[in-house]
Tab-separated table of C-alpha atoms in Angstrom:
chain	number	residue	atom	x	y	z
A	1	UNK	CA	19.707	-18.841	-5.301
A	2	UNK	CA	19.897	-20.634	-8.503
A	3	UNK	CA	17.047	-20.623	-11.131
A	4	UNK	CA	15.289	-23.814	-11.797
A	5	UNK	CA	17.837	-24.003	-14.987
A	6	UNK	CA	21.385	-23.947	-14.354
A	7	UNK	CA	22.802	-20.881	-16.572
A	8	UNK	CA	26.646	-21.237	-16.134
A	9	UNK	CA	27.693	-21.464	-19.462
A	10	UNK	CA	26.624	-19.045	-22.791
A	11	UNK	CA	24.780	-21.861	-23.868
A	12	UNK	CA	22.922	-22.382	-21.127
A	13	UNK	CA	21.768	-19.025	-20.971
A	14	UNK	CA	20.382	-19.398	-24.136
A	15	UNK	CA	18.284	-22.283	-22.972
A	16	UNK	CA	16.831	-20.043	-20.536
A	17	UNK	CA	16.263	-17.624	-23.114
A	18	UNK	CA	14.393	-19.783	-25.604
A	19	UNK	CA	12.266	-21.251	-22.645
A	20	UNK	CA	11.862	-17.635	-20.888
A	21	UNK	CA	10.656	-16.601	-24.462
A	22	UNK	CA	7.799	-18.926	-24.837
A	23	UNK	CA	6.339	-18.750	-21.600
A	24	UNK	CA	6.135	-15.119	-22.748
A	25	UNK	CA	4.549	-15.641	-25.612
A	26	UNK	CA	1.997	-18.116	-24.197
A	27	UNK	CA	1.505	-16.494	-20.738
A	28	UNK	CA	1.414	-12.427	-21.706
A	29	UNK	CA	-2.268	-11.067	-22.787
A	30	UNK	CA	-1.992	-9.341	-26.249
A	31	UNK	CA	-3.477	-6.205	-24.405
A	32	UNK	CA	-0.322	-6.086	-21.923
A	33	UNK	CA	2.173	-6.134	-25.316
A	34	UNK	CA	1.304	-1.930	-25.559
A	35	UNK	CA	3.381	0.369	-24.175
A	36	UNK	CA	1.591	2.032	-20.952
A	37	UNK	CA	0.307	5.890	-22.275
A	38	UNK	CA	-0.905	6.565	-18.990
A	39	UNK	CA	-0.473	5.736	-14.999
A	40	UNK	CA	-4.050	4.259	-14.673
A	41	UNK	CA	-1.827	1.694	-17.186
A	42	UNK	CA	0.587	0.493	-14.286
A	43	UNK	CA	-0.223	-1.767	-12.099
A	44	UNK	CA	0.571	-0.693	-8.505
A	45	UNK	CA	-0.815	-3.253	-6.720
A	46	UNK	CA	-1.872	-3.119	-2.830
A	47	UNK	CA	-5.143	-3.277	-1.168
A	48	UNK	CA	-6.698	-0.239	-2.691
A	49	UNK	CA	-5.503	-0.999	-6.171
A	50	UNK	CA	-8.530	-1.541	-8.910
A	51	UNK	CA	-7.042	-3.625	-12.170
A	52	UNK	CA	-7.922	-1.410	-15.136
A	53	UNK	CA	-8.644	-4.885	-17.105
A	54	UNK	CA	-8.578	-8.711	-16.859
A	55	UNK	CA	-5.527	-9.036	-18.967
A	56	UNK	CA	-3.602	-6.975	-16.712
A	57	UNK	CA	-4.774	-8.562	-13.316
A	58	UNK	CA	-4.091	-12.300	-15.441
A	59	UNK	CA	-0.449	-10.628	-16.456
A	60	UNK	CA	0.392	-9.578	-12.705
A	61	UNK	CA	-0.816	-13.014	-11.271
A	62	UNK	CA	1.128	-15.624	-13.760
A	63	UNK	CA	4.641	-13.590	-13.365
A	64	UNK	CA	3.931	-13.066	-9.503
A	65	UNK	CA	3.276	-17.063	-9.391
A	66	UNK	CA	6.881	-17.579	-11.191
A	67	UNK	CA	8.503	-15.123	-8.752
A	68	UNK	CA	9.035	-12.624	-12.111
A	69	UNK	CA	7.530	-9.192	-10.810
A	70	UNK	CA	10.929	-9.353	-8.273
A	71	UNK	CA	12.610	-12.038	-10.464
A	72	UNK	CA	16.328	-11.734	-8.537
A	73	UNK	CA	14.556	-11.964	-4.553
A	74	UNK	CA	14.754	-15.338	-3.048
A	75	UNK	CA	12.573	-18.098	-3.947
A	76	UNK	CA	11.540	-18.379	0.129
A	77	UNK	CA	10.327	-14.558	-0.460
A	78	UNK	CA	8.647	-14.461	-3.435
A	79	UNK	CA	10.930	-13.679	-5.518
A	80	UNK	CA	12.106	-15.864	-8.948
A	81	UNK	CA	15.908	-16.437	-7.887
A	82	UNK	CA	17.247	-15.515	-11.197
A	83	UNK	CA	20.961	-14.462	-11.398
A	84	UNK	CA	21.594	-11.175	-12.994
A	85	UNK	CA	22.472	-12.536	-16.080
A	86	UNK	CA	18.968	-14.278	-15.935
A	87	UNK	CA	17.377	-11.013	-14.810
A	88	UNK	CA	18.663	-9.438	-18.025
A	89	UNK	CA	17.528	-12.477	-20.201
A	90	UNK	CA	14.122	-11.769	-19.048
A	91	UNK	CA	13.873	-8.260	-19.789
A	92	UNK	CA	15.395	-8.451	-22.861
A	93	UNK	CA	12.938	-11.213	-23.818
A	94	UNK	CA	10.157	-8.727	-22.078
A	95	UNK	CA	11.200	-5.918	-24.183
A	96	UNK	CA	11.736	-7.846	-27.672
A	97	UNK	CA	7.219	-9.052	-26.900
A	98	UNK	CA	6.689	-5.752	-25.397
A	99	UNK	CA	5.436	-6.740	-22.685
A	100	UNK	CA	4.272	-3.900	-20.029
A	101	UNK	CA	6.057	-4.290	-15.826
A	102	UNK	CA	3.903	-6.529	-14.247
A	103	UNK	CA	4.184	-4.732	-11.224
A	104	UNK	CA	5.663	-1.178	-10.241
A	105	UNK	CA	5.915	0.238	-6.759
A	106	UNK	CA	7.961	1.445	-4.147
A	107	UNK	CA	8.003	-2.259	-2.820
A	108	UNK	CA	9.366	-4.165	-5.736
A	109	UNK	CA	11.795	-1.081	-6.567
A	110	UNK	CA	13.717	-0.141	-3.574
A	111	UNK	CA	12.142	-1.124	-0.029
A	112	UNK	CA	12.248	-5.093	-0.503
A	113	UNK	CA	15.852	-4.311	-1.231
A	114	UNK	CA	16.469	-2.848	2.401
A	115	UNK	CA	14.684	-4.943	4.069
A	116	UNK	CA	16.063	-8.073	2.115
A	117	UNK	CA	19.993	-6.738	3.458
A	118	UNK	CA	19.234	-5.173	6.819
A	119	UNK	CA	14.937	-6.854	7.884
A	120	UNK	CA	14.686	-9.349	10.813
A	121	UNK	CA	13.483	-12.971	9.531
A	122	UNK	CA	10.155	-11.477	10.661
A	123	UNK	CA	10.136	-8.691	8.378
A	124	UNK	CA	11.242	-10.246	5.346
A	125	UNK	CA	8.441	-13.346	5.910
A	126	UNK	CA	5.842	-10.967	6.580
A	127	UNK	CA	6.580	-8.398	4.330
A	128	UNK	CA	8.643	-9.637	1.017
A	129	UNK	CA	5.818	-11.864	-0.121
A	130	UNK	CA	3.103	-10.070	-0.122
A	131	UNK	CA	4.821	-6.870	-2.335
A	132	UNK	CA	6.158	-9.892	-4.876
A	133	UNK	CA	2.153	-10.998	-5.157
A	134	UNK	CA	0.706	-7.098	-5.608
A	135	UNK	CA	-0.702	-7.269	-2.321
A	136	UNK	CA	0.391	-4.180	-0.446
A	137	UNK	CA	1.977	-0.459	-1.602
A	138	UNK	CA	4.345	1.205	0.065
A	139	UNK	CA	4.893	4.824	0.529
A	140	UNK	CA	8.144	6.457	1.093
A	141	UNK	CA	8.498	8.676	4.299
A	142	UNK	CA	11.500	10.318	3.921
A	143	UNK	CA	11.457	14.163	2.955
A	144	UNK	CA	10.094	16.816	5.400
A	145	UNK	CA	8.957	21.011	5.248
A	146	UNK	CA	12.547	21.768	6.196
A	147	UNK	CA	13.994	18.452	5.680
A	148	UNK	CA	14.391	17.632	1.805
A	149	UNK	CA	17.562	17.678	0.113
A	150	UNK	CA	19.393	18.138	3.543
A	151	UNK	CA	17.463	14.408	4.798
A	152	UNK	CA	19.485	14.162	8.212
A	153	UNK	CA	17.229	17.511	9.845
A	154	UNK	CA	14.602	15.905	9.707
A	155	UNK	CA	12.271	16.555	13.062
A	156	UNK	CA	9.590	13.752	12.837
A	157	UNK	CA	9.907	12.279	16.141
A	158	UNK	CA	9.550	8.514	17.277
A	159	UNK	CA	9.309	8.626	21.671
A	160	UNK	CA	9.389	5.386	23.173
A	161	UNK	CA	6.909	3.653	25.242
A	162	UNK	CA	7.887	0.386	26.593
A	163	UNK	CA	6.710	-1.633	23.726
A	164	UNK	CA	5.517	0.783	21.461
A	165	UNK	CA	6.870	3.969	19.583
A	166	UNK	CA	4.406	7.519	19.348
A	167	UNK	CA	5.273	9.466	16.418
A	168	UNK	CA	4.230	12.969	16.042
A	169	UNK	CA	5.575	14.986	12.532
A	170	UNK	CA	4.785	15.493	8.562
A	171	UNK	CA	6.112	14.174	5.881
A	172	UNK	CA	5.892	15.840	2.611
A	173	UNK	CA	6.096	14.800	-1.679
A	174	UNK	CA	4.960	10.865	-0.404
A	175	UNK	CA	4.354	9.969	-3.626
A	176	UNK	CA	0.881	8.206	-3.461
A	177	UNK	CA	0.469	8.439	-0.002
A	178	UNK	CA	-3.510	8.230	-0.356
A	179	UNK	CA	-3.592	5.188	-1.679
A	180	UNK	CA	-0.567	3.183	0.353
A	181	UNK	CA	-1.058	0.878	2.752
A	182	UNK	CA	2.316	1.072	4.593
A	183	UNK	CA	4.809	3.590	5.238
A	184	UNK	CA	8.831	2.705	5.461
A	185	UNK	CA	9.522	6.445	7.591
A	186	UNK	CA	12.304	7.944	8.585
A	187	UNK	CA	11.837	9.190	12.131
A	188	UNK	CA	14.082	11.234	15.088
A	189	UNK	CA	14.593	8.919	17.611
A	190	UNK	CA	17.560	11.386	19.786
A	191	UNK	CA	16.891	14.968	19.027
A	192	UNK	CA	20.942	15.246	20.284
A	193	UNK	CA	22.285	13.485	17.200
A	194	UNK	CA	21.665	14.165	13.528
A	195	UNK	CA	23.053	11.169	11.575
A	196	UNK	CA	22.887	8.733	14.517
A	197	UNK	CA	19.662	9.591	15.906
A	198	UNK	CA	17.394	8.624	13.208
A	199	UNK	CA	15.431	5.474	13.149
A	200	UNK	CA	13.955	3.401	10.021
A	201	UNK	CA	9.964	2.612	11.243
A	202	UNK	CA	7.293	0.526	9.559
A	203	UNK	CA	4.189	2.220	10.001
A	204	UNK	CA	0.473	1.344	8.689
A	205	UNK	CA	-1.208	3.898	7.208
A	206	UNK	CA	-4.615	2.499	8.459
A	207	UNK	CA	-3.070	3.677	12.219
A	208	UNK	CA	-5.408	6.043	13.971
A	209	UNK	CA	-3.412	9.700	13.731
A	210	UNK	CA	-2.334	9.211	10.182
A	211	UNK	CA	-3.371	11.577	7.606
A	212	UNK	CA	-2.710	12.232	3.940
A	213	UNK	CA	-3.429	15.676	1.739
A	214	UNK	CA	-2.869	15.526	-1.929
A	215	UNK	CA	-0.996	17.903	-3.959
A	216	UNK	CA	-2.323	19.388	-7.117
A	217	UNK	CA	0.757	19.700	-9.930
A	218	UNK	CA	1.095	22.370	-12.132
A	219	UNK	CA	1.034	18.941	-14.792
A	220	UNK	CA	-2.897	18.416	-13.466
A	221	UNK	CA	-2.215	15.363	-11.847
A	222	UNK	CA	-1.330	14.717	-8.246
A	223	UNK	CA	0.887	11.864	-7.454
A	224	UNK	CA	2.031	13.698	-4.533
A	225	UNK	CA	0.931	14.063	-0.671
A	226	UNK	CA	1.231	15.531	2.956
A	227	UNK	CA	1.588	12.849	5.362
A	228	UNK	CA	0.614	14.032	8.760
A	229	UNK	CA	1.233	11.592	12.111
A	230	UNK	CA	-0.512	12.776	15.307
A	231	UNK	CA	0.494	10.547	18.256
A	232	UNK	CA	0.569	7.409	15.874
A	233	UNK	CA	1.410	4.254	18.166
A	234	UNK	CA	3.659	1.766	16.211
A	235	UNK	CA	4.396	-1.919	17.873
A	236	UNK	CA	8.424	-1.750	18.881
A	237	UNK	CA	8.456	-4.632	16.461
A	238	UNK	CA	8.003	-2.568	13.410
A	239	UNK	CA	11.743	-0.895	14.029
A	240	UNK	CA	14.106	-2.223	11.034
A	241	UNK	CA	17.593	-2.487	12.532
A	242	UNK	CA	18.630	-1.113	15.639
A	243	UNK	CA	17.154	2.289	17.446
A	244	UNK	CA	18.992	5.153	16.194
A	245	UNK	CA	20.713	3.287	13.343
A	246	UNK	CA	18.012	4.149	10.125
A	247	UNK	CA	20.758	6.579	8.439
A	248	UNK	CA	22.767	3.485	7.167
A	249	UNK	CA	19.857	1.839	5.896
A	250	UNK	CA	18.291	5.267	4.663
A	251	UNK	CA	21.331	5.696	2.356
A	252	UNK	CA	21.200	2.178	1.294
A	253	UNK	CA	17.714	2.534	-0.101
A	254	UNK	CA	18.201	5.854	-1.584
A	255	UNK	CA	21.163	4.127	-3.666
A	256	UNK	CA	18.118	1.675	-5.322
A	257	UNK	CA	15.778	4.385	-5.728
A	258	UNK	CA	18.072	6.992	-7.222
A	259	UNK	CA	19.135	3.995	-9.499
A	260	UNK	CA	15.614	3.228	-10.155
A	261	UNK	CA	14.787	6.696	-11.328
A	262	UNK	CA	17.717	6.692	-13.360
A	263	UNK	CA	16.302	3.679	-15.177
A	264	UNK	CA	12.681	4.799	-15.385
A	265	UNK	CA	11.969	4.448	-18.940
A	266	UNK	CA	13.726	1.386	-19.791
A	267	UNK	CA	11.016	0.087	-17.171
A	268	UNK	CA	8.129	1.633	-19.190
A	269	UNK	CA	9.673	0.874	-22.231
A	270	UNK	CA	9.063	4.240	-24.041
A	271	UNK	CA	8.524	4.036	-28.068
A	272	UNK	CA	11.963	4.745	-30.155
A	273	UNK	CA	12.322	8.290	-30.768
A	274	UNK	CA	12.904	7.935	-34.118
A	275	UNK	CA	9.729	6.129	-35.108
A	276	UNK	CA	8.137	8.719	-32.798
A	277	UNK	CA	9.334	11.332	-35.072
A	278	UNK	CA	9.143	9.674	-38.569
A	279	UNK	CA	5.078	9.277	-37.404
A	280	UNK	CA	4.323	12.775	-36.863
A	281	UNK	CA	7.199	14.701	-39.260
A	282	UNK	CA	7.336	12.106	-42.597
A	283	UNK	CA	10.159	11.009	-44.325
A	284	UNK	CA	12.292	12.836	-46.849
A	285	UNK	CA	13.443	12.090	-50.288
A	286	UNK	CA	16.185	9.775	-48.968
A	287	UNK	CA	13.675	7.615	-46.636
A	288	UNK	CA	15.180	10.052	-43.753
A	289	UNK	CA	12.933	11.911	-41.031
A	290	UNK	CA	12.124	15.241	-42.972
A	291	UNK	CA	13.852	17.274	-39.995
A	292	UNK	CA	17.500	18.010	-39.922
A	293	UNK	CA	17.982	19.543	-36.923
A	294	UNK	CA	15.474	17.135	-35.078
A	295	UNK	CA	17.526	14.206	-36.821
A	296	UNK	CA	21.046	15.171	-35.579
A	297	UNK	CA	19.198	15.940	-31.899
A	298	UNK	CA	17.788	12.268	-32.099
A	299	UNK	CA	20.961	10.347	-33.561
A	300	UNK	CA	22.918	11.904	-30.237
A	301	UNK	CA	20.125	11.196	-27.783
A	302	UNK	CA	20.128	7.620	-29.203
A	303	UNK	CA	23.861	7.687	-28.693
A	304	UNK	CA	23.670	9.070	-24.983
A	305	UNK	CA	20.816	6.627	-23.993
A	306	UNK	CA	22.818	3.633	-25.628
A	307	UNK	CA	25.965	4.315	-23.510
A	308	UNK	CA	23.509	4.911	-20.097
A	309	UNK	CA	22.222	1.700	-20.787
A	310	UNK	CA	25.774	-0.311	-21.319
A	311	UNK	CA	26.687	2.340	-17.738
A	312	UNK	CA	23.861	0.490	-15.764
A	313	UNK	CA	24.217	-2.856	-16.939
A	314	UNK	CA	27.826	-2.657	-15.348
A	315	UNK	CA	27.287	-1.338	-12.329
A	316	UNK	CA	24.822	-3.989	-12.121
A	317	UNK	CA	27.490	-6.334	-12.918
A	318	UNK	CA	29.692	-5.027	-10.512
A	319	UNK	CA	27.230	-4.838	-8.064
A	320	UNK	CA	26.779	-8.769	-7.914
A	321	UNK	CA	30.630	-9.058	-7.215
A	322	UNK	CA	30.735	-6.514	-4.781
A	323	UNK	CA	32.965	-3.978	-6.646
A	324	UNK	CA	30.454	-1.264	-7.542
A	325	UNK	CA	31.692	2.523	-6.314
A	326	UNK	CA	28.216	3.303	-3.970
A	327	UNK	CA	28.547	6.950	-5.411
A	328	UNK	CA	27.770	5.582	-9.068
A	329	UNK	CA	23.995	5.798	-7.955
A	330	UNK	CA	24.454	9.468	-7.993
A	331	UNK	CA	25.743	9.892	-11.116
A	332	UNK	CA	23.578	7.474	-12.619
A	333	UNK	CA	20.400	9.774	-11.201
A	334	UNK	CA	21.742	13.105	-12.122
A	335	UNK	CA	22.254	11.096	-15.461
A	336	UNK	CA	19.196	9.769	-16.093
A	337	UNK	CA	17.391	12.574	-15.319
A	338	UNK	CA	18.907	14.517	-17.850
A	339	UNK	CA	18.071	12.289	-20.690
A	340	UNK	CA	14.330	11.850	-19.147
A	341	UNK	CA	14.218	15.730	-19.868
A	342	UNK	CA	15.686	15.425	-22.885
A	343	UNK	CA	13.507	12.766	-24.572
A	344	UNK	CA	10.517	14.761	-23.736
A	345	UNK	CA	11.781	17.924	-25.283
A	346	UNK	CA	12.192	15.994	-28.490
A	347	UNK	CA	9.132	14.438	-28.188
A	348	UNK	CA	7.761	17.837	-28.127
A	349	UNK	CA	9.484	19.150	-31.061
A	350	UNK	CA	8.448	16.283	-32.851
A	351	UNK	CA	5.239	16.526	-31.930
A	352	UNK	CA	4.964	20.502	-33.364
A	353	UNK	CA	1.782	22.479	-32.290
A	354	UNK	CA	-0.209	18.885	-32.117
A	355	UNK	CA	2.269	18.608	-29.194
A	356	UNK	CA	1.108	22.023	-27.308
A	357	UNK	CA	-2.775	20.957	-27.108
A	358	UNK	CA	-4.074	20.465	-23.551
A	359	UNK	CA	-7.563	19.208	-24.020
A	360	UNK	CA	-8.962	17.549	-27.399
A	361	UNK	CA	-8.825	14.142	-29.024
A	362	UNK	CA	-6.495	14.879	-31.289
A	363	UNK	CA	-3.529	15.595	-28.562
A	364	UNK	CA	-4.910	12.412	-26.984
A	365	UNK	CA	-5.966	14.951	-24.097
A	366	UNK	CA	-2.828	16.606	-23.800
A	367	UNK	CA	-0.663	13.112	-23.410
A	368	UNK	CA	2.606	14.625	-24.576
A	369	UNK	CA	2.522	18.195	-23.083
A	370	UNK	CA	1.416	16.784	-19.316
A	371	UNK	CA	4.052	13.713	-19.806
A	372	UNK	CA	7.142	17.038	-21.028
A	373	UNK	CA	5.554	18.910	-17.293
A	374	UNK	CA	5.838	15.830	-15.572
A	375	UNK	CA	9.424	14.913	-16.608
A	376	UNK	CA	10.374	18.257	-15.082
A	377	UNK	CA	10.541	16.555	-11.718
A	378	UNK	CA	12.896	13.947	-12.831
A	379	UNK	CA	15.981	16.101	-11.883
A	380	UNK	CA	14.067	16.929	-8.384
A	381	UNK	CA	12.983	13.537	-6.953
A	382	UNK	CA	15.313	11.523	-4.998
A	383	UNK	CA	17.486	13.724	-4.702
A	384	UNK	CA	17.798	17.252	-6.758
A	385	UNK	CA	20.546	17.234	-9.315
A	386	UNK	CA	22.231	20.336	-7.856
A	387	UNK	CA	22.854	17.329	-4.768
A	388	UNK	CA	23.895	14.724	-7.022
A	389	UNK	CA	26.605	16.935	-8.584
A	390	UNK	CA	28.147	17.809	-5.282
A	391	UNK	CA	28.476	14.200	-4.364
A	392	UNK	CA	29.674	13.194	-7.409
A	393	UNK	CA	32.210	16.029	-7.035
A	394	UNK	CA	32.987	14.377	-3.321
A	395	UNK	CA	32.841	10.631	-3.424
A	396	UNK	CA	33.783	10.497	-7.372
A	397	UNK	CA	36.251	13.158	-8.256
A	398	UNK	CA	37.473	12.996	-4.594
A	399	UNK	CA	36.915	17.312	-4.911
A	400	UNK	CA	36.190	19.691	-1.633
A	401	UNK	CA	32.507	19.939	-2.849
A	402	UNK	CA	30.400	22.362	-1.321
């Protein structure tokens, strides 16, 4: 669907952009033009969700009105109906203000995607809208105890009962869990089959016989839960696709969310490295950062991160004409994840013994050494990178893989 302003020339494009760009400027709160330090910065949205401030809740409201916290989703669900091209016009634009994600969850990142491509009419009207306005979270139920990297064992199990499903089974690393309010799960639906008898199941998490246990990081913080289901009853309606079909749609959504973490911090727009350094280092007698081993490390980051960039804007590209490989994903995670880790080992070289300070004012309570533990997991989530190499190997290099 077509934006309100035709964009299928250059010029017109840069219509959009000049009109994109003052709504921006008159619509964004000056507090929501900082880079997010923290997670109690994002705004998750859902029933449980508390806005930190008033600028943020205003933020979240005026681009949910305009369709912008989904801005490519149909107009009828939500969403802004940009084109791509319009998409990137608005980040750009987003980026240039600085102007914080409006809204970041599991929703607006990967599950709307699914259920926009496989969701009954039903689903996508009841659902869609209500994750474009910040008005429901999502968990992910996907990996298990003995079901992670190797998804298709899983053994939660979904019986059938005329109308409804019972499911019995944990799920583990459901990021959030505690504070969802719905669960897109993976569930065995024919313990004969492994690919072909898993279904995709909607599930609330206020259902009697659903349980959540946090798990305390090594980082201090605990974005991570248990999710236990003890004869949970789920309406028959709540199946997405057919019975024993999930797997296709499982692999669809882990495409969007391994390209999602792949793209995490052009999402939370991170400072520039090199004004990062120049702050805590100084400048040398040419005007350069006073480091020159840092400097070189930076220059080639900068380098690598430029190119990753220019690699997801065309698979995006080729995405919207059909043409993209589906094993880029992969190599866009394993990727990604390797320059996540990488940026946070400058940042703590750059940062010197300021940087290695867990608790004090001056280390801004530990900011930089939590945010280097918590990049750790980057090459873990979604997907370890030991996985990612071995399809890459497969689907990419057409190798034997492992």
């Amino acid at each position: 669907m077509k934006s309100e302003i035709a964009t299928d020339t250059t010029d017109e494009l840069e219509a959009f952009r000049r009109t994109t760009r003052e709504w921006l400027e008159a619509n964004c709160p000056s507090e929501m033009r900082r880079p997010a330090t923290s997670e109690a910065d994002i705004c998750w949205g859902g029933r449980r969700f508390t806005f930190q401030s008033e600028a943020q809740k205003q933020w979240m409201q005026r681009m949910a009105e305009r369709g912008w916290t989904v801005p490519t989703w149909p107009r009828e669900y939500g969403g802004g109906g940009l084109t791509r091209d319009e998409a990137v016009v608005l980040q750009q634009e987003m980026a240039a203000l600085g102007c914080r994600p409006p809204l970041q969850n599991n929703g607006t990142w990967m599950f709307g995607a699914a259920l926009l491509k496989y969701g009954s009419e039903a689903h996508k009207r009841e659902h869609l809208p209500l994750i474009a306005r910040g008005e429901i979270r999502w968990a992910q139920g996907y990996s298990e105890p003995g079901a992670g990297s190797d998804l298709a064992s899983l053994s939660t199990r979904a019986d059938v009962h005329d109308d409804h499903f019972v499911v019995n089974g944990q799920k583990v690393w459901t990021s959030f869990a505690d504070q969802c309010d719905m669960i897109f799960c993976l569930v065995r639906t024919d313990a004969a089959q492994k690919h072909t008898g898993i279904s995709f199941l909607l599930i609330d998490m206020n259902t009697p016989g659903v349980r959540t246990r946090p798990i305390r990081l090594i980082s201090g913080k605990s974005p991570f839960c248990e999710t236990f289901f003890d004869d949970v009853r789920v309406p028959r309606a709540n199946l997405v696709g057919d019975l024993n079909a999930g797997w296709t749609i499982a692999k669809y959504l882990l495409t969007h969310e391994r390209e999602m973490v792949s793209s995490i911090y052009e999402r939370r727009a991170p400072p520039p490295l090199g004004r990062f350094a120049v702050e805590r280092v100084g400048r040398d007698a040419l005007n350069r950062l006073d480091a020159p081993a840092l400097r070189t490390a930076i220059a080639r980051f900068e380098v690598d991160e430029a190119a990753f960039r220019a690699w997801l804007a065309m698979f995006g590209a080729q995405s919207d004409i059909g043409e993209a490989n589906p094993a880029v994903p992969s190599a866009l995670k394993y990727y990604g994840s390797e320059l996540a880790k990488r940026r946070n080992d400058l940042m703590m070289a750059a940062g010197g013994s300021d940087a290695l300070e867990w608790e004090s004012d001056r280390s801004e309570q530990g900011v930089l050494a939590r945010t280097w533990l918590h990049s750790r997991k980057a090459s873990i989530e979604g997907g370890t990178s030991e996985i990612m190499l071995n399809m890459i190997a497969k689907r990419l290099l057409g190798l034997s893989g492992t």
